[in-house]
Amino acid sequence: MAKTFPIVTVEWLQAHLADPQVVVVDCRFALMQPALGQQQYETCHIPGAYYLDLNRDLAAPVAQHGGRHPLPNLEQLAAKLAAIGINSGPPTLVVAYDDSRFAFAARLWWLLRYLGHDRVAVLNGGFQTWQQAGYPVTAEIPLPRSGNFVARLQLQQAVDIATVKTKKDLPGVVLVDSREADRYRGEREPIDPVAGHIPGAINYPWQEVTDEQNKAKPIAEHQHRWSALQDAQEILVYCGSGVTACVNLLSLALAGIDTGKLYVGSWSDWCSYSENIDP
């Protein structure tokens, strides 16, 4: 399958909005107001866009372990992707957007790649930039479509807690914490019950990937940002729950580095085991 550049502009999307080989997905979400994204979508969205919800569609229910956003049931997700017209062959180009500096669109971007569908991109600037450009919006919900999506799992793109423990201190392996610096340092923890980070992790905050206008920084900045890690054999990336870490994985892709892997459970999984927490 041909790979796709991971970012598209609002100008490009406007020009290709009627292309039957393009499917647009609205991923807007608010962690502290889980119903808000759906409400925003129903109020107005990019014409033809479908909505996928972080909690209902892009993650499974929370359990004792596995983190706050475990991987969804992949058969159910594949069926949902087919129902919004995503085809495996010839492969549909999926364009995901949000209004949160790629936080949720990047989760769908990563999940599709994990399912073996590389023709996926994130909308640069998101819904905010689309509106600022004066492009049309609608409240009309598109009808279901019939796609032929078939999952081809790329298991090597994800790691679990056992793999992190086994590999994180090996030569050639780097563990990256994607949260804000103060959360990484353990000075503040607004969500999880324990503050701190996984021993040995280094900090690359996910917000550094974009500017204040929700747009990706220039390619050269991504290359410079990851230059110290470009020769690593594996880059294991985590955040609080495996969502915003995907923004760093997108940044790695923009830098041309393909050794990044997602620790899906992330800090919320790690700190759910008492033996991992200092007394």
CSV table of C-alpha atoms in Angstrom, one decimal:
chain,number,residue,atom,x,y,z
A,1,MET,CA,0.0,0.0,0.0
A,2,ALA,CA,1.3,3.4,-0.9
A,3,LYS,CA,2.2,5.6,2.0
A,4,THR,CA,0.7,9.1,2.5
A,5,PHE,CA,2.2,12.3,3.8
A,6,PRO,CA,0.8,12.5,7.3
A,7,ILE,CA,-0.5,16.1,7.0
A,8,VAL,CA,-2.8,17.8,4.5
A,9,THR,CA,-3.8,21.5,4.3
A,10,VAL,CA,-7.3,22.9,4.5
A,11,GLU,CA,-6.8,24.1,0.9
A,12,TRP,CA,-6.0,20.6,-0.3
A,13,LEU,CA,-9.0,19.2,1.5
A,14,GLN,CA,-11.4,21.8,0.1
A,15,ALA,CA,-10.2,21.0,-3.4
A,16,HIS,CA,-10.7,17.2,-2.8
A,17,LEU,CA,-13.8,17.2,-0.6
A,18,ALA,CA,-16.0,15.7,-3.4
A,19,ASP,CA,-13.5,13.0,-4.2
A,20,PRO,CA,-15.1,9.6,-3.6
A,21,GLN,CA,-11.6,8.2,-2.6
A,22,VAL,CA,-11.4,10.6,0.4
A,23,VAL,CA,-13.2,10.1,3.7
A,24,VAL,CA,-13.2,12.9,6.3
A,25,VAL,CA,-13.5,12.0,10.0
A,26,ASP,CA,-14.2,14.5,12.8
A,27,CYS,CA,-12.4,13.5,16.0
A,28,ARG,CA,-13.2,16.4,18.2
A,29,PHE,CA,-13.3,15.5,21.9
A,30,ALA,CA,-12.8,17.0,25.4
A,31,LEU,CA,-11.4,14.7,28.1
A,32,MET,CA,-13.2,16.6,30.9
A,33,GLN,CA,-16.5,16.9,28.9
A,34,PRO,CA,-16.8,13.6,27.0
A,35,ALA,CA,-20.1,14.5,25.3
A,36,LEU,CA,-18.8,17.9,23.9
A,37,GLY,CA,-17.2,16.6,20.7
A,38,GLN,CA,-20.3,14.9,19.5
A,39,GLN,CA,-22.3,18.0,20.3
A,40,GLN,CA,-19.9,20.2,18.4
A,41,TYR,CA,-20.1,17.8,15.4
A,42,GLU,CA,-23.9,17.8,15.4
A,43,THR,CA,-23.8,21.6,15.5
A,44,CYS,CA,-21.5,22.0,12.5
A,45,HIS,CA,-18.7,20.1,10.8
A,46,ILE,CA,-16.9,19.8,7.5
A,47,PRO,CA,-19.4,18.7,4.9
A,48,GLY,CA,-19.4,14.9,4.5
A,49,ALA,CA,-17.4,14.3,7.6
A,50,TYR,CA,-18.3,11.4,9.9
A,51,TYR,CA,-17.7,11.4,13.6
A,52,LEU,CA,-15.7,9.0,15.7
A,53,ASP,CA,-15.7,9.3,19.4
A,54,LEU,CA,-12.5,8.8,21.5
A,55,ASN,CA,-14.2,6.8,24.2
A,56,ARG,CA,-16.8,4.9,22.2
A,57,ASP,CA,-15.0,4.3,18.9
A,58,LEU,CA,-11.2,4.8,19.4
A,59,ALA,CA,-10.8,3.1,22.8
A,60,ALA,CA,-12.2,0.3,24.9
A,61,PRO,CA,-13.8,0.7,28.3
A,62,VAL,CA,-11.5,1.2,31.2
A,63,ALA,CA,-10.5,-1.9,33.3
A,64,GLN,CA,-8.2,-2.4,36.3
A,65,HIS,CA,-5.1,-2.4,34.1
A,66,GLY,CA,-4.5,-1.3,30.5
A,67,GLY,CA,-4.8,2.4,31.0
A,68,ARG,CA,-7.5,4.9,30.5
A,69,HIS,CA,-7.8,4.4,26.8
A,70,PRO,CA,-7.1,0.8,25.9
A,71,LEU,CA,-7.2,-0.3,22.3
A,72,PRO,CA,-10.8,-0.6,21.0
A,73,ASN,CA,-12.3,-3.9,19.9
A,74,LEU,CA,-10.6,-4.0,16.5
A,75,GLU,CA,-13.3,-6.1,14.8
A,76,GLN,CA,-15.9,-3.5,15.8
A,77,LEU,CA,-13.7,-0.6,14.8
A,78,ALA,CA,-13.0,-2.2,11.4
A,79,ALA,CA,-16.8,-2.6,10.9
A,80,LYS,CA,-17.3,1.1,11.8
A,81,LEU,CA,-14.6,2.2,9.4
A,82,ALA,CA,-16.2,0.2,6.6
A,83,ALA,CA,-19.6,1.8,7.5
A,84,ILE,CA,-18.2,5.3,6.8
A,85,GLY,CA,-16.9,4.2,3.4
A,86,ILE,CA,-13.2,3.4,4.1
A,87,ASN,CA,-11.9,0.9,1.7
A,88,SER,CA,-8.8,-1.2,1.9
A,89,GLY,CA,-8.6,-1.7,-1.9
A,90,PRO,CA,-8.2,0.6,-3.6
A,91,PRO,CA,-7.3,2.3,-0.4
A,92,THR,CA,-9.3,5.3,0.7
A,93,LEU,CA,-7.5,8.4,1.8
A,94,VAL,CA,-8.7,9.2,5.3
A,95,VAL,CA,-8.4,12.8,6.6
A,96,ALA,CA,-8.8,13.2,10.4
A,97,TYR,CA,-9.3,16.5,12.2
A,98,ASP,CA,-9.9,17.9,15.6
A,99,ASP,CA,-9.6,21.3,17.3
A,100,SER,CA,-7.0,20.2,19.9
A,101,ARG,CA,-3.6,20.4,18.3
A,102,PHE,CA,-3.9,16.9,16.7
A,103,ALA,CA,-4.5,15.3,20.2
A,104,PHE,CA,-7.4,13.1,19.0
A,105,ALA,CA,-7.0,13.1,15.2
A,106,ALA,CA,-3.5,11.7,15.7
A,107,ARG,CA,-5.1,8.8,17.7
A,108,LEU,CA,-7.2,7.8,14.7
A,109,TRP,CA,-4.1,8.4,12.4
A,110,TRP,CA,-2.1,5.9,14.5
A,111,LEU,CA,-5.0,3.4,14.9
A,112,LEU,CA,-5.5,3.2,11.1
A,113,ARG,CA,-1.8,2.6,10.6
A,114,TYR,CA,-1.9,-0.1,13.3
A,115,LEU,CA,-4.7,-1.7,11.3
A,116,GLY,CA,-2.6,-1.6,8.2
A,117,HIS,CA,-4.1,1.4,6.5
A,118,ASP,CA,-1.4,3.9,5.7
A,119,ARG,CA,-3.4,6.2,3.6
A,120,VAL,CA,-4.4,8.5,6.4
A,121,ALA,CA,-3.5,12.1,7.2
A,122,VAL,CA,-4.3,14.8,9.8
A,123,LEU,CA,-5.8,18.1,8.7
A,124,ASN,CA,-3.3,20.9,9.4
A,125,GLY,CA,-4.8,23.5,11.7
A,126,GLY,CA,-7.9,21.4,12.2
A,127,PHE,CA,-11.5,22.6,12.3
A,128,GLN,CA,-10.4,26.1,13.5
A,129,THR,CA,-8.3,26.7,10.4
A,130,TRP,CA,-11.0,25.3,8.1
A,131,GLN,CA,-13.5,27.9,9.6
A,132,GLN,CA,-11.0,30.7,9.5
A,133,ALA,CA,-10.5,30.0,5.8
A,134,GLY,CA,-14.2,30.6,5.2
A,135,TYR,CA,-14.9,27.1,3.9
A,136,PRO,CA,-18.4,25.7,4.3
A,137,VAL,CA,-19.7,23.8,7.3
A,138,THR,CA,-22.9,21.9,7.8
A,139,ALA,CA,-25.0,20.2,10.5
A,140,GLU,CA,-26.1,17.5,8.0
A,141,ILE,CA,-25.1,14.0,9.1
A,142,PRO,CA,-23.9,11.9,6.1
A,143,LEU,CA,-25.6,8.6,5.4
A,144,PRO,CA,-23.7,5.3,6.2
A,145,ARG,CA,-21.6,3.9,3.3
A,146,SER,CA,-20.4,0.5,2.4
A,147,GLY,CA,-16.7,0.1,2.5
A,148,ASN,CA,-14.5,-3.0,2.2
A,149,PHE,CA,-12.1,-2.2,5.1
A,150,VAL,CA,-10.0,-5.2,6.1
A,151,ALA,CA,-7.7,-4.9,9.1
A,152,ARG,CA,-4.2,-6.1,8.7
A,153,LEU,CA,-2.7,-5.7,12.1
A,154,GLN,CA,0.8,-4.2,12.4
A,155,LEU,CA,1.5,-5.6,15.8
A,156,GLN,CA,5.0,-4.2,15.9
A,157,GLN,CA,3.7,-0.7,16.2
A,158,ALA,CA,2.4,-1.1,19.7
A,159,VAL,CA,4.0,-2.4,22.9
A,160,ASP,CA,2.6,-3.4,26.3
A,161,ILE,CA,3.9,-3.0,29.8
A,162,ALA,CA,5.9,-6.3,29.7
A,163,THR,CA,7.7,-5.1,26.6
A,164,VAL,CA,8.4,-1.7,28.1
A,165,LYS,CA,9.9,-3.3,31.2
A,166,THR,CA,12.0,-5.7,29.1
A,167,LYS,CA,13.3,-3.1,26.6
A,168,LYS,CA,13.4,0.3,28.1
A,169,ASP,CA,16.9,0.2,29.5
A,170,LEU,CA,18.5,-1.7,26.5
A,171,PRO,CA,21.1,0.0,24.3
A,172,GLY,CA,19.4,1.4,21.2
A,173,VAL,CA,16.0,1.8,22.9
A,174,VAL,CA,14.6,5.1,24.1
A,175,LEU,CA,11.6,5.7,26.2
A,176,VAL,CA,9.8,9.0,25.6
A,177,ASP,CA,7.2,10.6,27.9
A,178,SER,CA,5.0,12.9,25.9
A,179,ARG,CA,3.2,14.7,28.7
A,180,GLU,CA,3.8,18.3,29.9
A,181,ALA,CA,7.1,18.8,31.7
A,182,ASP,CA,5.6,19.4,35.1
A,183,ARG,CA,3.6,16.2,34.9
A,184,TYR,CA,6.7,14.3,33.7
A,185,ARG,CA,8.6,15.7,36.7
A,186,GLY,CA,5.8,14.7,39.1
A,187,GLU,CA,5.0,18.2,40.2
A,188,ARG,CA,1.4,18.0,39.0
A,189,GLU,CA,-1.0,15.2,38.1
A,190,PRO,CA,-4.5,16.2,37.2
A,191,ILE,CA,-5.9,12.9,36.0
A,192,ASP,CA,-4.0,9.8,37.2
A,193,PRO,CA,-3.9,8.8,40.9
A,194,VAL,CA,-0.1,8.8,41.0
A,195,ALA,CA,2.4,11.5,39.8
A,196,GLY,CA,5.8,10.9,38.2
A,197,HIS,CA,7.2,9.1,35.1
A,198,ILE,CA,8.5,5.7,34.1
A,199,PRO,CA,12.1,5.3,35.2
A,200,GLY,CA,14.5,6.0,32.4
A,201,ALA,CA,12.1,8.0,30.3
A,202,ILE,CA,13.0,11.3,28.7
A,203,ASN,CA,10.5,14.1,28.1
A,204,TYR,CA,9.3,15.4,24.7
A,205,PRO,CA,6.0,17.3,25.4
A,206,TRP,CA,3.4,16.6,22.7
A,207,GLN,CA,2.4,20.3,22.5
A,208,GLU,CA,5.7,21.1,20.9
A,209,VAL,CA,4.6,19.5,17.7
A,210,THR,CA,2.2,22.3,16.7
A,211,ASP,CA,2.0,26.1,17.1
A,212,GLU,CA,-0.7,28.1,18.7
A,213,GLN,CA,-2.7,28.0,15.5
A,214,ASN,CA,-3.0,24.2,15.7
A,215,LYS,CA,-0.6,23.8,12.8
A,216,ALA,CA,2.3,21.5,12.5
A,217,LYS,CA,5.7,23.2,12.8
A,218,PRO,CA,7.9,23.1,9.7
A,219,ILE,CA,9.5,19.7,8.8
A,220,ALA,CA,13.0,21.0,9.6
A,221,GLU,CA,11.9,21.6,13.2
A,222,HIS,CA,10.6,18.1,13.6
A,223,GLN,CA,13.9,16.7,12.2
A,224,HIS,CA,15.9,18.9,14.6
A,225,ARG,CA,13.6,18.0,17.5
A,226,TRP,CA,14.3,14.3,17.1
A,227,SER,CA,17.9,14.5,15.8
A,228,ALA,CA,19.3,13.1,19.0
A,229,LEU,CA,17.1,10.0,18.6
A,230,GLN,CA,17.3,9.4,14.9
A,231,ASP,CA,19.7,6.5,15.3
A,232,ALA,CA,17.7,4.7,18.0
A,233,GLN,CA,16.6,1.2,17.1
A,234,GLU,CA,13.3,1.7,18.9
A,235,ILE,CA,11.5,4.7,20.3
A,236,LEU,CA,8.8,3.7,22.8
A,237,VAL,CA,6.4,6.6,23.2
A,238,TYR,CA,3.8,7.1,26.0
A,239,CYS,CA,1.7,9.8,27.6
A,240,GLY,CA,-1.1,9.6,30.2
A,241,SER,CA,-3.3,7.1,28.3
A,242,GLY,CA,-1.9,6.5,24.8
A,243,VAL,CA,-3.7,9.4,23.1
A,244,THR,CA,-1.5,12.4,22.9
A,245,ALA,CA,1.6,10.2,22.5
A,246,CYS,CA,0.2,9.7,19.0
A,247,VAL,CA,1.0,13.3,18.3
A,248,ASN,CA,4.7,12.6,19.0
A,249,LEU,CA,4.5,9.6,16.7
A,250,LEU,CA,3.1,11.8,14.0
A,251,SER,CA,6.0,14.2,14.6
A,252,LEU,CA,8.4,11.3,14.3
A,253,ALA,CA,6.8,10.5,11.0
A,254,LEU,CA,7.1,14.1,9.8
A,255,ALA,CA,10.8,13.9,10.7
A,256,GLY,CA,11.2,10.7,8.6
A,257,ILE,CA,11.7,8.4,11.6
A,258,ASP,CA,9.8,5.1,11.5
A,259,THR,CA,11.1,3.5,14.7
A,260,GLY,CA,8.4,4.9,17.0
A,261,LYS,CA,6.1,2.6,18.8
A,262,LEU,CA,3.1,3.3,21.1
A,263,TYR,CA,2.9,2.1,24.7
A,264,VAL,CA,-0.8,2.0,24.5
A,265,GLY,CA,-1.5,1.8,28.3
A,266,SER,CA,1.0,4.6,29.0
A,267,TRP,CA,1.4,6.1,32.5
A,268,SER,CA,-2.2,5.3,33.5
A,269,ASP,CA,-1.4,1.6,33.0
A,270,TRP,CA,2.1,1.7,34.5
A,271,CYS,CA,0.9,3.3,37.7
A,272,SER,CA,-2.0,0.9,38.1
A,273,TYR,CA,0.5,-1.7,39.3
A,274,SER,CA,1.6,-1.1,42.9
A,275,GLU,CA,5.0,-2.7,42.3
A,276,ASN,CA,5.9,0.1,39.8
A,277,ILE,CA,5.3,2.9,42.3
A,278,ASP,CA,7.8,4.0,44.8
A,279,PRO,CA,6.5,3.8,48.4
